[in-house]
Tab-separated table of C-alpha atoms in Angstrom:
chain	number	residue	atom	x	y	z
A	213	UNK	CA	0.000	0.000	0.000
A	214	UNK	CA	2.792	2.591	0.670
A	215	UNK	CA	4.952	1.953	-2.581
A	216	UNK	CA	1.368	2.429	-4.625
A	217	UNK	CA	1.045	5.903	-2.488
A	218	UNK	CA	4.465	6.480	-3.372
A	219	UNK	CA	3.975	5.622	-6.732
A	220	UNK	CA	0.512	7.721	-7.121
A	221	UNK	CA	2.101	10.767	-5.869
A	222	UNK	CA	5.421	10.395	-7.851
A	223	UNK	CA	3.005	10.485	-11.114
A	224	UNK	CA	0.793	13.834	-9.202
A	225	UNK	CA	4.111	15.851	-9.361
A	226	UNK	CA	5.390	14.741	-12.796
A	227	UNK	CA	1.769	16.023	-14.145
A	228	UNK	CA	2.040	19.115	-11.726
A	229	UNK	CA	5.753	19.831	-13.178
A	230	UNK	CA	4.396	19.839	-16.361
A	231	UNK	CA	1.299	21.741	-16.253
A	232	UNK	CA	3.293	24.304	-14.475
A	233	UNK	CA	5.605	24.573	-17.294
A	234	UNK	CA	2.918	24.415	-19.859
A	235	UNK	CA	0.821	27.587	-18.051
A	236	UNK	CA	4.657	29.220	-18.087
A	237	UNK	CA	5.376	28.756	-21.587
A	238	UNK	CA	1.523	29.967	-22.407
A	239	UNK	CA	2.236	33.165	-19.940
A	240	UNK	CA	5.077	34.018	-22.282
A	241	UNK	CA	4.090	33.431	-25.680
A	242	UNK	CA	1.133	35.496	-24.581
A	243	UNK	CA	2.935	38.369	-23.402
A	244	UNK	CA	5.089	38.163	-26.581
A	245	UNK	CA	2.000	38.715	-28.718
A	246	UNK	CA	0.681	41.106	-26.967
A	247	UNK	CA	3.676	42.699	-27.537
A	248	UNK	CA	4.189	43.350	-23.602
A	249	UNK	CA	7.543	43.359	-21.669
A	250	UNK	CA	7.763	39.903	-19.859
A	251	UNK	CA	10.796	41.827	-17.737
A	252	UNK	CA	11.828	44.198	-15.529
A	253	UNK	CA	14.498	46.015	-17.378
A	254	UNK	CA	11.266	47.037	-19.658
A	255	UNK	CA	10.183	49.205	-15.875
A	256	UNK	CA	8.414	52.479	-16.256
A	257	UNK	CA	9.801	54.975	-13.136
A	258	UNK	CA	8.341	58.161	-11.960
A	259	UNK	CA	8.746	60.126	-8.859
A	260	UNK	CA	7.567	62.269	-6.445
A	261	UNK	CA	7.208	65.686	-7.222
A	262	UNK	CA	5.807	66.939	-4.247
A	263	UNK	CA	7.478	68.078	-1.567
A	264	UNK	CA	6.409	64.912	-0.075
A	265	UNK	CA	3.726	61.702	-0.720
A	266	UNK	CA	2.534	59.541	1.424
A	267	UNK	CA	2.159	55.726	0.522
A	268	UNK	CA	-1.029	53.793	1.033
A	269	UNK	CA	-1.868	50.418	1.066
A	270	UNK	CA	-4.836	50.547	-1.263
A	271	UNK	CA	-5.904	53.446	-3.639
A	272	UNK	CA	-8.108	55.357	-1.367
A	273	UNK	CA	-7.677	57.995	0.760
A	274	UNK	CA	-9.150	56.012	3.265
A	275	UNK	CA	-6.544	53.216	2.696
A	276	UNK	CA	-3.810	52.620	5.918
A	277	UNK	CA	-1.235	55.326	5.528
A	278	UNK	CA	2.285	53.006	5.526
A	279	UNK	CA	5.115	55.666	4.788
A	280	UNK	CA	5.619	58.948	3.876
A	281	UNK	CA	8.373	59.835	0.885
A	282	UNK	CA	10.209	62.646	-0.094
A	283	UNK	CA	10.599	64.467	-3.221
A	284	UNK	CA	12.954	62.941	-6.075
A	285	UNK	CA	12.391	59.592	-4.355
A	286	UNK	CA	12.127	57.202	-7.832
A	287	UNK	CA	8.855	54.462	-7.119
A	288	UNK	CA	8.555	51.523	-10.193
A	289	UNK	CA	5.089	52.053	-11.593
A	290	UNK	CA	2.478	48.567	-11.854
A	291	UNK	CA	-0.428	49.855	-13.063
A	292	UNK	CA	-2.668	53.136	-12.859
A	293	UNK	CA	-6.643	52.758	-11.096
A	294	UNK	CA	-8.140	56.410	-11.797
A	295	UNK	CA	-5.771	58.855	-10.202
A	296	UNK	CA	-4.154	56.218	-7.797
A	297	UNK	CA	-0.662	54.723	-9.088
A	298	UNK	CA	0.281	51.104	-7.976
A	299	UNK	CA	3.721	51.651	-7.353
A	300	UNK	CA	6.969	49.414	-6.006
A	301	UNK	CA	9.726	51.131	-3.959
A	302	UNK	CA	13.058	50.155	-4.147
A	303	UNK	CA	13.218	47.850	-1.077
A	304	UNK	CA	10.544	45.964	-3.271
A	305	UNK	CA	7.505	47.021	-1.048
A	306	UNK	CA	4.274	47.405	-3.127
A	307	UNK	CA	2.005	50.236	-2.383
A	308	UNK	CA	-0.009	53.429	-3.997
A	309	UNK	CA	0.391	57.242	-4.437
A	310	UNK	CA	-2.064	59.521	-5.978
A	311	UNK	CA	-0.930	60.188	-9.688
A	312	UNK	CA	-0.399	63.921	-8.640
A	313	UNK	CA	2.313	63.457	-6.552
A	314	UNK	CA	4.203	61.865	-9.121
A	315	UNK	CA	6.375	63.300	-11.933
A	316	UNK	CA	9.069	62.378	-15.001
A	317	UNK	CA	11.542	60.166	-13.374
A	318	UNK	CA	14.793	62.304	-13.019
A	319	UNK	CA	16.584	60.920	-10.452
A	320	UNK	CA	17.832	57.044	-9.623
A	321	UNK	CA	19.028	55.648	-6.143
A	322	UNK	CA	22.111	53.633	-5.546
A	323	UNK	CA	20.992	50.491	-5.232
A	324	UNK	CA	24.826	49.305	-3.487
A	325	UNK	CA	27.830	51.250	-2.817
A	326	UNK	CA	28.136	53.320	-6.096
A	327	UNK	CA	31.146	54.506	-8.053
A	328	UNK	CA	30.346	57.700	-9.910
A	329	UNK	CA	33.578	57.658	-12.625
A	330	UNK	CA	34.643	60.411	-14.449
A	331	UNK	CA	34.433	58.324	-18.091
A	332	UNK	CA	31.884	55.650	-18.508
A	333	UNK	CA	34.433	52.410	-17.794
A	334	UNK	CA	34.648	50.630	-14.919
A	335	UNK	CA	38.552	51.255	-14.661
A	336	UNK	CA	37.454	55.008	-14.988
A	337	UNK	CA	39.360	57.651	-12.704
A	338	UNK	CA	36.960	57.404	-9.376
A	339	UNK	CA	35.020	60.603	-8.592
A	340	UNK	CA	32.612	60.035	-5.376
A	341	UNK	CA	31.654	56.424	-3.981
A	342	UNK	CA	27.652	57.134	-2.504
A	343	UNK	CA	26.607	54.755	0.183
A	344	UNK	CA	23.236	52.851	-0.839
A	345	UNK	CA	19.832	55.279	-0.721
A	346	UNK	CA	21.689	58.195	-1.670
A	347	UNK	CA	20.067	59.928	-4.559
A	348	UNK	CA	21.268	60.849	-7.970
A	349	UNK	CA	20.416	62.935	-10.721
A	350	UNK	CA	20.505	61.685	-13.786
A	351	UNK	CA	21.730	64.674	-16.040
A	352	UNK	CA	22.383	62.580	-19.415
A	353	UNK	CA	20.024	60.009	-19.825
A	354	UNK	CA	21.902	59.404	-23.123
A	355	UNK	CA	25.088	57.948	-22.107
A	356	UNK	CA	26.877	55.058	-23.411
A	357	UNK	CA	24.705	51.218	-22.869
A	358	UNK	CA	24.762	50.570	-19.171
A	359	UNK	CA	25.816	53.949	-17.937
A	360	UNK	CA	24.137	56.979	-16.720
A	361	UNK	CA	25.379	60.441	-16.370
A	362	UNK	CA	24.611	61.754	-12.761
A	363	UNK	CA	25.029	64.225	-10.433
A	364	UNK	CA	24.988	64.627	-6.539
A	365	UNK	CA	23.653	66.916	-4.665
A	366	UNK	CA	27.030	68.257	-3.416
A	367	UNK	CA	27.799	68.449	-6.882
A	368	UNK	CA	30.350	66.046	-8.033
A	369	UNK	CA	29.034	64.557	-11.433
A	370	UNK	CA	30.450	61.976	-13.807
A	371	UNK	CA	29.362	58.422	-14.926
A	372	UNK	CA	27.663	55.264	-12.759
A	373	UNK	CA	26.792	52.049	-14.075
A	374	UNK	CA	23.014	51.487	-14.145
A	375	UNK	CA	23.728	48.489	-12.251
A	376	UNK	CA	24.784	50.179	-9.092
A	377	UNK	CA	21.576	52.224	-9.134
A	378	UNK	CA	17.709	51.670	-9.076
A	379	UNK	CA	15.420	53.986	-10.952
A	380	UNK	CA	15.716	53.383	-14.543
């Protein structure tokens, strides 16, 4: 009786495994013809504009208040519900803002310790290191693949690699 248990569930999973894959494979080719990013490097940022927004857990003003954000702060947008924006912070949190509060993403957040080089290369001469959460203005969104042109607030200013920071 056990090895026919054994044996019936051994046979559940292999059909599990393979509807799972099936129902992946389906997600994708869907999203493909749909013509819909199936990533994240396809995000759209924005961020506050206001001198300050406050995060809720549901789109209504009524909705629990969870944190308040300052301006420049970048948020990862998930989808718009009248003039509430579903929106992901960069410690992955998911929450909403009212659409008002939110502006044209200028500004990206190191994501770890951050070299800003003078030339876009990683063996570039070293400007500023920023600690992770300090913020970043992106001055030349048209830098060379994989870099972005940035400057601090104290105003040094040169190159970091878009994979030291989160925003864009």
């Amino acid at each position: 009786m056990t090895d026919r248990f054994r044996l019936a569930a051994a046979a559940a999973m292999q059909r599990a495994t393979a509807a799972t894959r099936y129902l992946a494979a389906a997600t994708a080719l869907c999203l493909a013809a749909a013509g819909l990013p199936a990533h994240a490097q396809d995000a759209q940022f924005r961020e506050v504009s206001a001198a300050a927004a406050v995060l809720y857990d549901g789109p209504s003003e009524r909705a629990r208040k969870l944190f308040i954000v300052v301006r420049n702060t970048p948020l990862e947008v998930l989808s718009t519900l009248n003039q509430w924006v579903k929106v992901r912070d960069q410690s992955g949190d998911v929450l909403w803002a009212q659409r008002g509060d939110l502006g044209q993403a200028r500004h990206v957040v190191a994501a770890t310790l951050a070299a800003v080089r003078r030339s876009p290369q990683l063996n570039g001469e070293l400007v500023v290191q920023v600690e992770r959460g300090v913020l970043l203005e992106v001055v030349d969104a048209s830098a060379p693949a994989g870099w972005l042109r940035v400057r601090h607030r104290d105003g040094a200013s040169g190159f970091v690699s878009a994979a030291e920071v989160w925003g864009r």
